[in-house]
Coordinates of C-alpha atoms in Angstrom, one line a residue:
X14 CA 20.3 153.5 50.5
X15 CA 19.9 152.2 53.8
X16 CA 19.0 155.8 55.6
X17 CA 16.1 155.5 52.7
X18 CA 14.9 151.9 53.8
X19 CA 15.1 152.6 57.3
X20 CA 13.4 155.6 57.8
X21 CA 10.2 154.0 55.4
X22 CA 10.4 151.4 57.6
X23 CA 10.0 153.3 60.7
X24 CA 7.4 155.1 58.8
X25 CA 5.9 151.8 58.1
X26 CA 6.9 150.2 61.4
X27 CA 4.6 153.2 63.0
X28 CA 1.6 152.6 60.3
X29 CA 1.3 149.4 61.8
X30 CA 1.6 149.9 65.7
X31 CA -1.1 152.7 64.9
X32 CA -3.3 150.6 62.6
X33 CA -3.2 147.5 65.7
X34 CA -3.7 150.3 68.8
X35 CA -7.0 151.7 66.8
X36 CA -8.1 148.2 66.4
X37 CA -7.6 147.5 69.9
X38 CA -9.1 151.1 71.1
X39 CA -12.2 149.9 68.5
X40 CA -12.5 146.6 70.2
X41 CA -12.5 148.2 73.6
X42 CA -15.4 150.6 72.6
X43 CA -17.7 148.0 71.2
X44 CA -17.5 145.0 73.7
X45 CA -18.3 145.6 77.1
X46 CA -17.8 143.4 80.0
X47 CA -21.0 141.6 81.7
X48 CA -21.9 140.8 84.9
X49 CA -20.7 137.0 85.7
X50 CA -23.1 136.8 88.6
X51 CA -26.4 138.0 87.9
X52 CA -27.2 137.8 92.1
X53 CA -24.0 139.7 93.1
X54 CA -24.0 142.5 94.4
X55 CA -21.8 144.4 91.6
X56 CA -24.4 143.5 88.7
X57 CA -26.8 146.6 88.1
X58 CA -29.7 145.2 85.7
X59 CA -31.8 146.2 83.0
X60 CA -35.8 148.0 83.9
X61 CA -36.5 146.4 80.7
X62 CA -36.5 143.0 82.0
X63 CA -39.4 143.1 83.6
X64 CA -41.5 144.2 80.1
X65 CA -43.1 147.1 81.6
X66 CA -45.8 149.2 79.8
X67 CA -43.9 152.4 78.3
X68 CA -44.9 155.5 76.5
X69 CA -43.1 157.7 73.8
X70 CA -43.5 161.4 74.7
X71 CA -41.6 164.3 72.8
X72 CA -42.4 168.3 73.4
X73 CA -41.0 171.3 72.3
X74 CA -39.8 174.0 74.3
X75 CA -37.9 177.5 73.2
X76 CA -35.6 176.5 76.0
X77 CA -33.4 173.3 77.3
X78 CA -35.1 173.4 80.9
X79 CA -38.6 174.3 79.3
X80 CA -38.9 177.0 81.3
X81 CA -41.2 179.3 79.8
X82 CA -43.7 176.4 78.9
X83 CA -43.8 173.7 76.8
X84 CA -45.6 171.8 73.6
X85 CA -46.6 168.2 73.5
X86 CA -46.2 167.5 69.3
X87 CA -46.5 163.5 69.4
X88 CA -46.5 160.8 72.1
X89 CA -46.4 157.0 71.4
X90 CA -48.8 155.2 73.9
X91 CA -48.1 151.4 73.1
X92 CA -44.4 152.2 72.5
X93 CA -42.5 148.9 72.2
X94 CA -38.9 149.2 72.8
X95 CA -38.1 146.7 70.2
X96 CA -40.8 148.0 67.4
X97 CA -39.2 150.1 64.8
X98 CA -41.5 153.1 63.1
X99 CA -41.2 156.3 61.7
X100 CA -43.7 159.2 61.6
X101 CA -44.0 162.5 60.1
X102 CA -45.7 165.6 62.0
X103 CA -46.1 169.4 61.8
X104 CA -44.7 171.4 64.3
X105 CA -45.8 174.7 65.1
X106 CA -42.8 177.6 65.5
X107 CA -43.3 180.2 68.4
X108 CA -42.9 183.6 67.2
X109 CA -39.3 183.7 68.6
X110 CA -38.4 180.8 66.4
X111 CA -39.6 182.3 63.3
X112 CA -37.8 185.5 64.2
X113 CA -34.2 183.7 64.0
X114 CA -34.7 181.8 67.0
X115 CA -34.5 178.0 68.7
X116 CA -36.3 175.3 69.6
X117 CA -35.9 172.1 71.3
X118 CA -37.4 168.9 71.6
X119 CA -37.6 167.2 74.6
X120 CA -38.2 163.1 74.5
X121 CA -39.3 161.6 77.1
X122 CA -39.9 157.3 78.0
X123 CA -41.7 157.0 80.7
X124 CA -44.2 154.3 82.4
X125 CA -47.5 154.5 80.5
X126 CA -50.4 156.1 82.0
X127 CA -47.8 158.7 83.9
X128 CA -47.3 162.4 83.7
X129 CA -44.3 162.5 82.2
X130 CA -43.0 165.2 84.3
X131 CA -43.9 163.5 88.0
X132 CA -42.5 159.9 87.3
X133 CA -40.0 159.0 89.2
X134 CA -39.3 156.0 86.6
X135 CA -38.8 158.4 83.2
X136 CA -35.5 159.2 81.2
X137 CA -35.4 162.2 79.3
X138 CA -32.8 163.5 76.8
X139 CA -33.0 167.2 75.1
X140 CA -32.8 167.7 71.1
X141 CA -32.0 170.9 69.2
X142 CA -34.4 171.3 66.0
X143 CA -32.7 174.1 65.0
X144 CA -29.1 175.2 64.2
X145 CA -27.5 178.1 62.8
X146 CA -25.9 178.1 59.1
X147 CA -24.8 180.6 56.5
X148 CA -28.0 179.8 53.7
X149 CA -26.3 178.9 50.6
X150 CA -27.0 181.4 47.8
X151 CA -29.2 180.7 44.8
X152 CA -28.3 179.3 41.4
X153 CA -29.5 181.9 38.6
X154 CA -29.3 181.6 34.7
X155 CA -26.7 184.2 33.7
X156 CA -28.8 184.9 30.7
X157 CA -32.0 185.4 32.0
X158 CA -31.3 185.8 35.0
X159 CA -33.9 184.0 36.7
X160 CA -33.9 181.7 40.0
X161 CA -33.4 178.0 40.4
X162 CA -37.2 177.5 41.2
X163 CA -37.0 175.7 45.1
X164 CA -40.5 175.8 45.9
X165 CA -41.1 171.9 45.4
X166 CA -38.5 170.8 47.0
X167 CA -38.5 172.9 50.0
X168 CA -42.4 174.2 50.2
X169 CA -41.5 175.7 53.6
X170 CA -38.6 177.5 52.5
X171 CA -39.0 181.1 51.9
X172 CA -39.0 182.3 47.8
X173 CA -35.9 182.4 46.0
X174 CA -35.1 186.3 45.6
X175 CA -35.3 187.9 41.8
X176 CA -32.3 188.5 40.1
X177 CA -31.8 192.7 39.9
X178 CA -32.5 193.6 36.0
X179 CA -29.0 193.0 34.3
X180 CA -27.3 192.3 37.4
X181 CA -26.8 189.0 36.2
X182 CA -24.9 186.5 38.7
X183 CA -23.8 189.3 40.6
X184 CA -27.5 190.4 42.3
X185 CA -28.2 186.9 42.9
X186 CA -25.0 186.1 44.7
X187 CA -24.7 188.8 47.1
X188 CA -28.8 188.9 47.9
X189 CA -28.3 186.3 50.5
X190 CA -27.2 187.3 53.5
X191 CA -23.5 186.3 55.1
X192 CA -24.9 186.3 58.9
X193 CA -25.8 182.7 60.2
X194 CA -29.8 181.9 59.8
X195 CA -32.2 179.5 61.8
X196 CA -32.4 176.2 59.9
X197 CA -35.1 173.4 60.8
X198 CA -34.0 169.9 61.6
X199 CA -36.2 167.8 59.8
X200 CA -34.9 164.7 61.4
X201 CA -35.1 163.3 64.7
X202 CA -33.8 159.7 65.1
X203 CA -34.6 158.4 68.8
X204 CA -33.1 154.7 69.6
X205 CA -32.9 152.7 72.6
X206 CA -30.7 149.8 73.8
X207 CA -32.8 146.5 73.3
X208 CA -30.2 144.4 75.1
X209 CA -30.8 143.0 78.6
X210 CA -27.2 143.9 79.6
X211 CA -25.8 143.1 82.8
X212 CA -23.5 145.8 83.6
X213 CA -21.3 145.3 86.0
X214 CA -20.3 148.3 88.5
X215 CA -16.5 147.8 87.9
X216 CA -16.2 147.6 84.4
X217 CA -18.9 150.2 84.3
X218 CA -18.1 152.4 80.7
X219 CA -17.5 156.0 80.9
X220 CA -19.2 156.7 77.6
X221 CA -23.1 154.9 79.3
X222 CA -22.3 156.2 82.8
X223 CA -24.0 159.9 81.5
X224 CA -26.8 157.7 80.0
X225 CA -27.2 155.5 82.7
X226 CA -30.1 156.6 85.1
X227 CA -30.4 153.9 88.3
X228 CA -32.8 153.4 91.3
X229 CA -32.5 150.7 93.8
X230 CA -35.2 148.1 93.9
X231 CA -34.4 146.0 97.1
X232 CA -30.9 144.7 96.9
X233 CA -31.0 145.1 93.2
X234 CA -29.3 148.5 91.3
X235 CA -32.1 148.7 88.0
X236 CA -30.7 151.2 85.1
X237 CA -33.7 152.8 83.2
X238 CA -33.3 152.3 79.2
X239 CA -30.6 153.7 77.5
X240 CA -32.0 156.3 75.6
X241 CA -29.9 157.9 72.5
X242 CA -30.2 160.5 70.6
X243 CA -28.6 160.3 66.8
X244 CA -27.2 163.3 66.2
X245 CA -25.1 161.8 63.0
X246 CA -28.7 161.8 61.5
X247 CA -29.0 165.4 61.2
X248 CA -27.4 166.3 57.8
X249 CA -27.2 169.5 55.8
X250 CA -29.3 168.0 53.2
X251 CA -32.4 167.7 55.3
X252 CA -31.8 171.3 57.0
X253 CA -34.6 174.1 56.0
X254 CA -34.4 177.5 56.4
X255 CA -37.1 179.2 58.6
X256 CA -38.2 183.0 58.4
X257 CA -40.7 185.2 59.3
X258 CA -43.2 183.9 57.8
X259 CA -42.5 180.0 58.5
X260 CA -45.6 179.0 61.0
X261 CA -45.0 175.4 61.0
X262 CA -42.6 173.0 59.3
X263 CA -42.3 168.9 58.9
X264 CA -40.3 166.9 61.5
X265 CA -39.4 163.1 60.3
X266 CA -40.0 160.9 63.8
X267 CA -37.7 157.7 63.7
X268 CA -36.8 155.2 66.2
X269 CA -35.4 152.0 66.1
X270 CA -33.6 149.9 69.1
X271 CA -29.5 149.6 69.7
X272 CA -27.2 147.4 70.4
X273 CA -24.8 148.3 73.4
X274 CA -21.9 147.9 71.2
X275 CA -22.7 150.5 68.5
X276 CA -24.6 153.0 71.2
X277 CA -20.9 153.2 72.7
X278 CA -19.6 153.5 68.7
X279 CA -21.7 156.3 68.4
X280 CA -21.3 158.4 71.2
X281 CA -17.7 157.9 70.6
X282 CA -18.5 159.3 66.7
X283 CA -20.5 161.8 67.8
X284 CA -17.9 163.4 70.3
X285 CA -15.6 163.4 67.7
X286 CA -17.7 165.1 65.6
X287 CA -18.3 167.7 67.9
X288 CA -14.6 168.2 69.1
X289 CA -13.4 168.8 65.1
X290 CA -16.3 171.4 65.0
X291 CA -14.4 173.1 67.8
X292 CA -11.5 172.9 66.0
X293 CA -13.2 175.2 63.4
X294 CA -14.9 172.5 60.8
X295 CA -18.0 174.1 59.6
X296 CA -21.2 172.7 59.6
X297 CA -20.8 171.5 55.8
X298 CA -17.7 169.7 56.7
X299 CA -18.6 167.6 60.0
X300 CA -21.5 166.8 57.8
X301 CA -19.0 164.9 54.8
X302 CA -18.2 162.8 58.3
X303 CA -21.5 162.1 59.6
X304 CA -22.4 160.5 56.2
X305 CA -19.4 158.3 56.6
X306 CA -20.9 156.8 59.0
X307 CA -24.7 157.2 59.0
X308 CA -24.5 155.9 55.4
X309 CA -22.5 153.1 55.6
X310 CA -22.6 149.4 58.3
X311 CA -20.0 149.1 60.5
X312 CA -18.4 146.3 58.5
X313 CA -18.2 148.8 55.3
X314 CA -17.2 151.1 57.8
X315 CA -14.3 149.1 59.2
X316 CA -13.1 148.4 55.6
X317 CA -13.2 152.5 55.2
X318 CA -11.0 152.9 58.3
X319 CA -8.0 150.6 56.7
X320 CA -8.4 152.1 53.1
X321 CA -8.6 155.4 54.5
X322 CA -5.2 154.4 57.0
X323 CA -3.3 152.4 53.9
X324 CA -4.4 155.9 51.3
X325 CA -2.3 158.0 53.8
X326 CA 0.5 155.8 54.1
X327 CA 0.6 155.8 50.4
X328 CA -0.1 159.1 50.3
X329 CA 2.9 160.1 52.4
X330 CA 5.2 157.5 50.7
X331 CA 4.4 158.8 46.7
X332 CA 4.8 162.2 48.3
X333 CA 7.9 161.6 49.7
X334 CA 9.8 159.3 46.7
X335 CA 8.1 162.3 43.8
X336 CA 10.2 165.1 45.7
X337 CA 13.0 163.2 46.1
X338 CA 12.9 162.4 42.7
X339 CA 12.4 165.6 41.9
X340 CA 14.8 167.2 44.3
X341 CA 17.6 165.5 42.5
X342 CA 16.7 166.3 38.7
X343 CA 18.8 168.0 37.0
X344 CA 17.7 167.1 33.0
X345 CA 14.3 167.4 31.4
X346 CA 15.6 164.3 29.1
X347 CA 12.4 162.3 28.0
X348 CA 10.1 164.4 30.1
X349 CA 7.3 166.7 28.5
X350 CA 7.3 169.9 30.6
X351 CA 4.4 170.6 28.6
X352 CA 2.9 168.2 30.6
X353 CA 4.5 169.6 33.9
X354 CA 3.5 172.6 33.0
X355 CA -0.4 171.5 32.5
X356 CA -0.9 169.2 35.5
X357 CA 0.7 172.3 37.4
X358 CA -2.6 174.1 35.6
X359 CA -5.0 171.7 36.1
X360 CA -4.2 170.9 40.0
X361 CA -4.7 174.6 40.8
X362 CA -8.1 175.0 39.0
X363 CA -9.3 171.6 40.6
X364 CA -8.5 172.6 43.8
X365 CA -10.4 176.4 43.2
X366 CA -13.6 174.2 41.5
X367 CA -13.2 171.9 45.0
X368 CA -13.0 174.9 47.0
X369 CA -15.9 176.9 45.0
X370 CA -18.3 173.6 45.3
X371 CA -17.4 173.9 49.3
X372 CA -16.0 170.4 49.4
X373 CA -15.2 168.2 52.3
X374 CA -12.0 169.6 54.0
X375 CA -10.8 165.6 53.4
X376 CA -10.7 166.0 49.7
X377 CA -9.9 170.2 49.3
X378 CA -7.0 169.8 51.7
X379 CA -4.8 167.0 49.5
X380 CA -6.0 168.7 46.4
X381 CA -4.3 172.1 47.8
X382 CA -0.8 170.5 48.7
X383 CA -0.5 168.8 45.4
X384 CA -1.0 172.0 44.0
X385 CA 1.8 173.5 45.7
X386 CA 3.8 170.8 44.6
X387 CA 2.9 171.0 41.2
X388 CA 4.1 174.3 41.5
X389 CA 7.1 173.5 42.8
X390 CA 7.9 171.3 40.0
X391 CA 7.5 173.9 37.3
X392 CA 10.2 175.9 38.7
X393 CA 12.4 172.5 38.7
X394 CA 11.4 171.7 35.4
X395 CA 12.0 175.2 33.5
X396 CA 15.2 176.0 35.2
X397 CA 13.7 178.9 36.9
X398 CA 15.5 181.2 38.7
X399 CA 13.4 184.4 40.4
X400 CA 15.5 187.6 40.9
X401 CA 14.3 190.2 42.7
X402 CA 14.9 194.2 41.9
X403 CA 13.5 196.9 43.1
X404 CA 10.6 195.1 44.6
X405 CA 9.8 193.2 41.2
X406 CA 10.4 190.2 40.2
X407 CA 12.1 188.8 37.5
X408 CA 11.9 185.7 35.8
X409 CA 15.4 183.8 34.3
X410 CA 14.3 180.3 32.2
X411 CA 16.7 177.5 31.5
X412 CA 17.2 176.1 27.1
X413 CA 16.0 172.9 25.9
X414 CA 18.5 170.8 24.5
X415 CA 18.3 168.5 21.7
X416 CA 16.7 165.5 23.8
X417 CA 14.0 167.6 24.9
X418 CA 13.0 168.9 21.9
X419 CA 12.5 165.6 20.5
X420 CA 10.2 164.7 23.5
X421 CA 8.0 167.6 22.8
X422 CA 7.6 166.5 19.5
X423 CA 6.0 163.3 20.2
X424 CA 3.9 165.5 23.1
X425 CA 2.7 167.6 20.5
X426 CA 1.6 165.0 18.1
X427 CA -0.4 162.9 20.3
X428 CA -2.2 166.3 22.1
X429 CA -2.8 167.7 18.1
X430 CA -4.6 163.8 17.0
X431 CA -7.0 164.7 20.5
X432 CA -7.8 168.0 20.3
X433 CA -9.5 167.7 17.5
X434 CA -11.8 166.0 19.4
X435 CA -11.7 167.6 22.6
X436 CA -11.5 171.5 22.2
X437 CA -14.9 171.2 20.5
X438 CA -16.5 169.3 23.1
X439 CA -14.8 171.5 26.0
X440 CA -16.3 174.6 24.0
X441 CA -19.6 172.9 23.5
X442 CA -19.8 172.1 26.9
X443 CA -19.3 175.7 28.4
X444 CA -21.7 177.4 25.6
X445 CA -24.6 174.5 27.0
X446 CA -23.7 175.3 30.2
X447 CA -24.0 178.8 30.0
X448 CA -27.7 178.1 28.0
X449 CA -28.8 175.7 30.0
X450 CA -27.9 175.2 33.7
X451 CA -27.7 177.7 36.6
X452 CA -24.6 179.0 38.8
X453 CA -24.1 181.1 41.9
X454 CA -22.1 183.7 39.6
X455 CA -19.8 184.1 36.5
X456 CA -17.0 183.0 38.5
X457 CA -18.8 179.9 38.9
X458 CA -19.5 179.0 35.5
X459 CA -15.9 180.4 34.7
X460 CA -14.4 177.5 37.3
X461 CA -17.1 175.2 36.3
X462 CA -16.0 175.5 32.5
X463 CA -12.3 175.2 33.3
X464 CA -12.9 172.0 36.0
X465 CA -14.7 170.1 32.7
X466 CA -11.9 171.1 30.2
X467 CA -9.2 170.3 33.0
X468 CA -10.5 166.9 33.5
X469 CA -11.1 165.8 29.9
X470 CA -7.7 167.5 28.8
X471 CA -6.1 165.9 31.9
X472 CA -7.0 162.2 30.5
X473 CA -5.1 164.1 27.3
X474 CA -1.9 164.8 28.8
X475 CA -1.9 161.3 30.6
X476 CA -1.5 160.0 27.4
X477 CA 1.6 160.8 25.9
X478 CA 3.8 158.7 27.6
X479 CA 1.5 155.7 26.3
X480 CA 1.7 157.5 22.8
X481 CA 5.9 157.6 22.9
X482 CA 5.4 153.8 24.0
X483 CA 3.2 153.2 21.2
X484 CA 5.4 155.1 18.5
X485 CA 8.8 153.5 19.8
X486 CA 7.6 150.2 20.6
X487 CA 9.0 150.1 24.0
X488 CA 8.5 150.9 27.3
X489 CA 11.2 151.9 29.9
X490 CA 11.3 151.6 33.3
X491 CA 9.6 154.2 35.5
X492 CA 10.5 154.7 39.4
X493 CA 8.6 151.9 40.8
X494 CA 8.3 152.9 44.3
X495 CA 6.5 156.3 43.4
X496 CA 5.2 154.6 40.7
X497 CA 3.0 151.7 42.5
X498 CA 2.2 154.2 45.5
X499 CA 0.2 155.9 43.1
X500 CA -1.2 152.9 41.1
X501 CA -2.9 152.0 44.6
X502 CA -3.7 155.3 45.9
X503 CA -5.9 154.8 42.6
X504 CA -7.9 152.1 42.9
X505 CA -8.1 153.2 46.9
X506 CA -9.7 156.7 45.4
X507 CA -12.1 154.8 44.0
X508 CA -13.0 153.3 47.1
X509 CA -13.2 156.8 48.0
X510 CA -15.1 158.0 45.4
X511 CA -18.3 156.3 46.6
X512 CA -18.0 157.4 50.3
X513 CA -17.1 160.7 50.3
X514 CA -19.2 163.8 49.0
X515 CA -17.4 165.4 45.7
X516 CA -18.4 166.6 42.7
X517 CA -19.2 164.4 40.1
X518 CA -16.4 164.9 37.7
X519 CA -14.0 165.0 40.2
X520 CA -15.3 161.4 40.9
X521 CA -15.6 160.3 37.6
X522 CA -11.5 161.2 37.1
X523 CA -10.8 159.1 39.4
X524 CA -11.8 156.0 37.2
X525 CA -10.3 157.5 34.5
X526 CA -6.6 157.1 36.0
X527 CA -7.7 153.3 36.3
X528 CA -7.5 152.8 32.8
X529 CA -4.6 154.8 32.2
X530 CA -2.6 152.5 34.6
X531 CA -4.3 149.5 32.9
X532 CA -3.2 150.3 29.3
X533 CA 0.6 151.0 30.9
X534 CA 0.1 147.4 32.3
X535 CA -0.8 145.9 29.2
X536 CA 1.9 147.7 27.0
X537 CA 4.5 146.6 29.9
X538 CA 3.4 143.2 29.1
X539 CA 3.3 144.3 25.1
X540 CA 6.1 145.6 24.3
X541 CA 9.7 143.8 25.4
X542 CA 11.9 146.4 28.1
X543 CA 14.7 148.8 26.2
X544 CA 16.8 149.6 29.3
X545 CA 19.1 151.2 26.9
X546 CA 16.4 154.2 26.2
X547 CA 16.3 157.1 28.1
X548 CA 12.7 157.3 29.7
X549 CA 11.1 160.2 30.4
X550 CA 12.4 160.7 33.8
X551 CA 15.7 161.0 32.2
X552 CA 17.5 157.6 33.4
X553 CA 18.9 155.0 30.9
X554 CA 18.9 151.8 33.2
X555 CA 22.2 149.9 31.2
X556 CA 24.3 153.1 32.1
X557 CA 26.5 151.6 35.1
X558 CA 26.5 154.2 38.1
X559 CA 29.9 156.3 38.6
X560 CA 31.9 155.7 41.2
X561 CA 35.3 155.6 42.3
X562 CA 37.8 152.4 40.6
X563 CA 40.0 150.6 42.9

């Protein structure tokens, strides 16, 4: 017992020195140390003081240097640093564009009624409008066989191919091609610090120092605006595919001004972006993090940076108390392994549905350990033993005895009373499906079909324990610790659930758990505590533990 409670405290003990030195690393990023003497010699001040008249200019070149030429597309003449707007252009693509190519977009703020390219008192950053992505291929009806029709939603985009006569799903999900394509940007978000920071020279930030451009006026050190560049803007959702025959394409124009603090935030985000990318995240995935942040204010985001930390601490702890308890089981009594054997079913098609819909890495990789867990636990739970002979395996299961029979019984009932209800709906559901919506393949309606009868019949096998409580009139005492790490890893998923990307259903079974552990509440408070029943986990609490008499 006390190797148990020490080592979650030190787990704990570590949660907390990690949760305080990201607060403190936070706090560093977003306040910044001014100049105490605005007449010393160490303050460096803002060009922005002095109001001068500034201009908005933003071309196009095929490359970063814009050597080879380049394209004015828009220019703001009375650009006010603190005026928010947002306009919408076309841009024409060169020819090496259309033909799988780049383009940038060079933005310049400079004084007004200067040559962008000649004045001394211009900052310039460089944009890419196009990156490179895998195109996602085409929903088709697998009866008729007919596209999901794109053209309103994409104009630009180039038409959906036609489904091979009775190819089915199959033509439709291999006519795409596998090879990275050239995909539009159809955001660019400009901002620029409105502050009149003094920065002082010695508590200078690393993060501004590559955005700080300075001249000397005088005595003084003036720093030109801080101009920023969102790249957490740019999501998936807005990219469009370009092709040959793509001669000019929408770009949104947005700018707004920027405190000092959340510029550093966000070139902090943004590096971190880039360094998991890498690291091998796709583009899909860096984008489930951008919209944590570019969808969310920083307080909301703050309160999604504990309930993410508290989920894994939870996370970890339920983990490590269900194998324990699992480690040391020996007897099925008052367990379904009906049930085990289902949620070892259900976890594994969750995790292929997550992994079919290309969900964030944050959710797919969680979903995939459970499973292997779950699977672990049907081998504990049958008695299975794996021999090996000849290169083939064989399979050895362990009896039921009389105890666990009687469990199953009460499993059985409760699942026959719902699936009257359920196996038609399931069945219903897939047939409408089928009719009615489009999929990248068979496989994917297949998944699609299982995912919907996984997570209705998952709410189904939840329920027997609450039925055996119902039928006996008691409730016994579950493990607690594992027990109330997953009650709040619950209502933390919901959290979750708004904030990350994930398939409907999948979020929608995550409020379903809350009422499960709501009606176990209210039967706790129900029905009085037999600690002389063996409960499902096969532990009678008045049974005094063994141990040596003196």
């Amino acid at each position: 017992m006390f190797l148990k409670t020490s080592f979650t405290t030190l787990i704990v003990g570590v949660f907390v020195v990690y949760v305080l030195h990201t607060c403190w690393v936070m706090y560093g990023i977003v306040y910044t140390k001014p100049c105490n003497n605005p007449k010393g010699a160490n303050c460096i001040t803002p060009f922005l003081a002095g109001n001068p008249k500034l201009q908005l200019s933003i071309y196009t070149a095929l490359r970063s240097n814009a050597e080879g030429g380049h394209t004015l597309i828009h220019k703001e003449e009375n650009f006010d640093v603190n005026s928010k707007f947002e306009r919408t252009i076309n841009v024409s693509l060169p020819k090496k564009t259309r033909n799988n190519g780049t383009l940038y977009a060079l933005i310049f703020v400079h004084q007004a009624a200067h040559d962008p390219w000649h004045d001394p008192r211009q900052v310039h950053l460089v944009a890419q409008l196009t990156t490179y992505m895998v195109p996602k291929p085409p929903e088709i009806s697998l009866i008729s066989g007919e596209d999901k029709t794109q053209g309103q939603k994409e104009g630009q985009q180039k038409k959906p191919h036609d489904a091979a006569p009775g190819g089915g799903a199959r033509a439709g999900a291999t006519s795409v091609s596998d090879h990275p394509v050239s995909h539009w940007r159809s955001r660019l978000t400009v901002n620029i610090v409105g502050d009149h920071f003094l920065f002082d020279r010695e508590y200078l930030p690393n993060d501004v120092h590559r955005y700080l451009r300075v001249f000397q006026n005088g005595k003084k050190v003036v720093y030109l605006p801080l101009l920023f560049v969102d790249e957490l803007s740019n999501r998936v959702k807005d990219l469009v595919e370009i092709n040959s025959t793509t001669t000019e394409l929408p770009l949104t124009i947005s700018y707004d001004s920027i405190s000092l603090g959340r510029l550093r935030f966000w070139i902090h985000m943004q590096d971190a972006v880039y360094s998991l990318q890498q690291f091998g995240f796709t583009e899909k995935d860096a984008d489930e993090i951008k919209g944590i942040f570019v969808d969310t204010n920083l307080y909301f985001l703050a309160l999604t940076f504990f309930v993410a930390a508290f989920h894994l601490l939870f996370d970890f702890l339920a983990f490590k108390n269900d194998i324990s308890f699992w480690k040391q089981k020996k007897s099925m009594v008052g367990m379904s392994s009906k049930a085990v054997l289902w949620r070892c079913f259900s976890t594994i098609v969750i995790f292929l549905y997550l992994l079919d819909e290309q969900t964030s890495l944050l959710v797919l990789i969680p979903a995939g350990i459970g499973s292997m867990i779950e699977v672990w636990k049907v081998k504990k739970a049958f008695k299975i033993q794996v021999f090996w002979k000849g290169g083939k395996p064989t399979f050895l299961f362990g009896k039921l005895d009389e105890s666990e029979r009687r469990t199953e019984e009460y499993d059985t009932l409760a699942m026959k009373y719902l699936s009257y209800l359920l196996y038609p709906l399931c069945i219903g559901g897939a047939v409408y499906a089928l009719i009615f919506l489009r999929y990248k393949s068979w496989y994917s309606w297949l998944i699609n079909s299982l995912v919907n009868g996984v997570y209705a019949f998952g709410f189904l096998f939840m329920l027997p324990q609450l039925f055996v409580n119902y039928k006996l009139k008691s409730v016994a005492h579950l493990p607690w610790k594992a027990f109330m790490y997953k009650a709040f890893n619950t209502f933390i998923d919901d959290v979750f659930a708004f904030i990350i990307t994930m398939p409907t259903s999948h979020r929608l079974a995550c409020f379903r758990d809350d009422v499960v552990f709501l009606i176990y509440l209210y039967q706790r408070w129900l029905y009085p505590v037999d600690k002389t029943r063996v409960n499902e986990y096969g532990v009678s609490y008045d049974e005094k533990p063994k141990g040596k008499t003196h």
